[in-house]
Amino acid sequence: FLFERITKAVSCLSLYLVSGYYTQFSSPLKMIAHLKCNKLLACPKNWDRDACISDDGHLVIINSRDEQVSYALSCKEFLIGIIKTEESFWIGLTDEKIEDQWLWVDNRNLCKDKSYWTRKEPDNWKGYGGEYPSGEDCAHIHKNSIQDLKSWFDAVCNKALRRICETRSSRQT
């Protein structure tokens, strides 16, 4: 069992060396326990369920407070020294199918007790003049709102933002 976990942890580290993935967990023991590898992508693109498939992954799913803390801090650290454009990262959460029914990219419902919406979000804003008739249906983390962990906002899905991709350490059995 331990050998298998160590093998998977090494696999995550090799993903980092080859494709830029890293583990968001600072403790090696946490990394081995969770075996998630993540990649923050600087090139802004619209929200897309398949945005990370080329790396055999998906937009990140946040399952715990520890993960929220880690992703929020990673986003902030990643942006230090980058010219300020849009300081947000897409996560794998949307209510495109049914308004106000937020689903992760794996089609699991968002648990209300594990959500980190900032105050008055999600608001499904339709624009000042109604230029977004379907409203805001995709979620992102904004780096300037992490002090209280409430850093999620909804936005129109065709907005160009950075994104966080997630993959399991390679080829888990």
PDB file of N, CA and C in Angstrom, residues 4 13 43 52-53 58 68 74 83 86 91 97 115 124 127 131 133 170:
ATOM      1  N   GLU A   4       2.740   1.682  -3.228  1.00  0.00           N
ATOM      2  CA  GLU A   4       1.847   2.172  -4.287  1.00  0.00           C
ATOM      3  C   GLU A   4       1.649   3.686  -4.169  1.00  0.00           C
ATOM      4  N   LEU A  13       5.175  14.020  -9.349  1.00  0.00           N
ATOM      5  CA  LEU A  13       6.386  14.818  -9.504  1.00  0.00           C
ATOM      6  C   LEU A  13       6.912  14.746 -10.929  1.00  0.00           C
ATOM      7  N   CYS A  43      -2.250  31.432 -19.869  1.00  0.00           N
ATOM      8  CA  CYS A  43      -2.870  31.889 -21.113  1.00  0.00           C
ATOM      9  C   CYS A  43      -4.388  31.980 -20.937  1.00  0.00           C
ATOM     10  N   CYS A  52      -8.687  21.171 -20.201  1.00  0.00           N
ATOM     11  CA  CYS A  52      -7.485  20.524 -19.669  1.00  0.00           C
ATOM     12  C   CYS A  52      -7.303  19.098 -20.188  1.00  0.00           C
ATOM     13  N   ILE A  53      -8.160  18.671 -21.092  1.00  0.00           N
ATOM     14  CA  ILE A  53      -8.115  17.284 -21.565  1.00  0.00           C
ATOM     15  C   ILE A  53      -6.802  16.954 -22.260  1.00  0.00           C
ATOM     16  N   HIS A  58      -8.793  17.850 -16.068  1.00  0.00           N
ATOM     17  CA  HIS A  58     -10.032  18.616 -16.149  1.00  0.00           C
ATOM     18  C   HIS A  58      -9.858  19.882 -15.322  1.00  0.00           C
ATOM     19  N   GLN A  68      -9.271  24.648  -0.966  1.00  0.00           N
ATOM     20  CA  GLN A  68      -9.599  26.051  -1.257  1.00  0.00           C
ATOM     21  C   GLN A  68      -8.462  26.962  -0.821  1.00  0.00           C
ATOM     22  N   SER A  74      -2.082  29.589  -4.091  1.00  0.00           N
ATOM     23  CA  SER A  74      -1.315  29.285  -5.299  1.00  0.00           C
ATOM     24  C   SER A  74      -1.592  30.311  -6.388  1.00  0.00           C
ATOM     25  N   ILE A  83       2.403  40.703 -15.271  1.00  0.00           N
ATOM     26  CA  ILE A  83       1.723  41.960 -15.570  1.00  0.00           C
ATOM     27  C   ILE A  83       0.240  41.781 -15.308  1.00  0.00           C
ATOM     28  N   GLU A  86      -6.018  40.014 -16.081  1.00  0.00           N
ATOM     29  CA  GLU A  86      -7.167  39.521 -15.325  1.00  0.00           C
ATOM     30  C   GLU A  86      -6.617  38.585 -14.267  1.00  0.00           C
ATOM     31  N   ILE A  91     -12.382  27.626 -12.418  1.00  0.00           N
ATOM     32  CA  ILE A  91     -12.443  26.334 -11.742  1.00  0.00           C
ATOM     33  C   ILE A  91     -13.536  25.527 -12.431  1.00  0.00           C
ATOM     34  N   LYS A  97     -26.386  24.301 -17.257  1.00  0.00           N
ATOM     35  CA  LYS A  97     -27.532  23.435 -17.584  1.00  0.00           C
ATOM     36  C   LYS A  97     -28.813  23.925 -16.925  1.00  0.00           C
ATOM     37  N   SER A 115     -18.667  25.509  -0.275  1.00  0.00           N
ATOM     38  CA  SER A 115     -18.590  26.518  -1.326  1.00  0.00           C
ATOM     39  C   SER A 115     -17.936  27.770  -0.753  1.00  0.00           C
ATOM     40  N   ASN A 124     -25.416  35.926 -11.116  1.00  0.00           N
ATOM     41  CA  ASN A 124     -25.962  35.733 -12.465  1.00  0.00           C
ATOM     42  C   ASN A 124     -26.196  37.067 -13.181  1.00  0.00           C
ATOM     43  N   GLY A 127     -25.326  41.926 -17.216  1.00  0.00           N
ATOM     44  CA  GLY A 127     -24.728  43.099 -17.859  1.00  0.00           C
ATOM     45  C   GLY A 127     -25.513  44.357 -17.544  1.00  0.00           C
ATOM     46  N   GLU A 131     -26.511  42.794 -21.946  1.00  0.00           N
ATOM     47  CA  GLU A 131     -25.660  42.228 -23.003  1.00  0.00           C
ATOM     48  C   GLU A 131     -25.304  40.759 -22.785  1.00  0.00           C
ATOM     49  N   PRO A 133     -27.552  37.917 -21.926  1.00  0.00           N
ATOM     50  CA  PRO A 133     -28.915  37.456 -21.613  1.00  0.00           C
ATOM     51  C   PRO A 133     -28.977  36.160 -20.810  1.00  0.00           C
ATOM     52  N   SER A 170      -0.318  10.032 -12.506  1.00  0.00           N
ATOM     53  CA  SER A 170      -0.587   9.301 -13.742  1.00  0.00           C
ATOM     54  C   SER A 170      -1.033   7.864 -13.538  1.00  0.00           C
TER      55      SER A 170
END
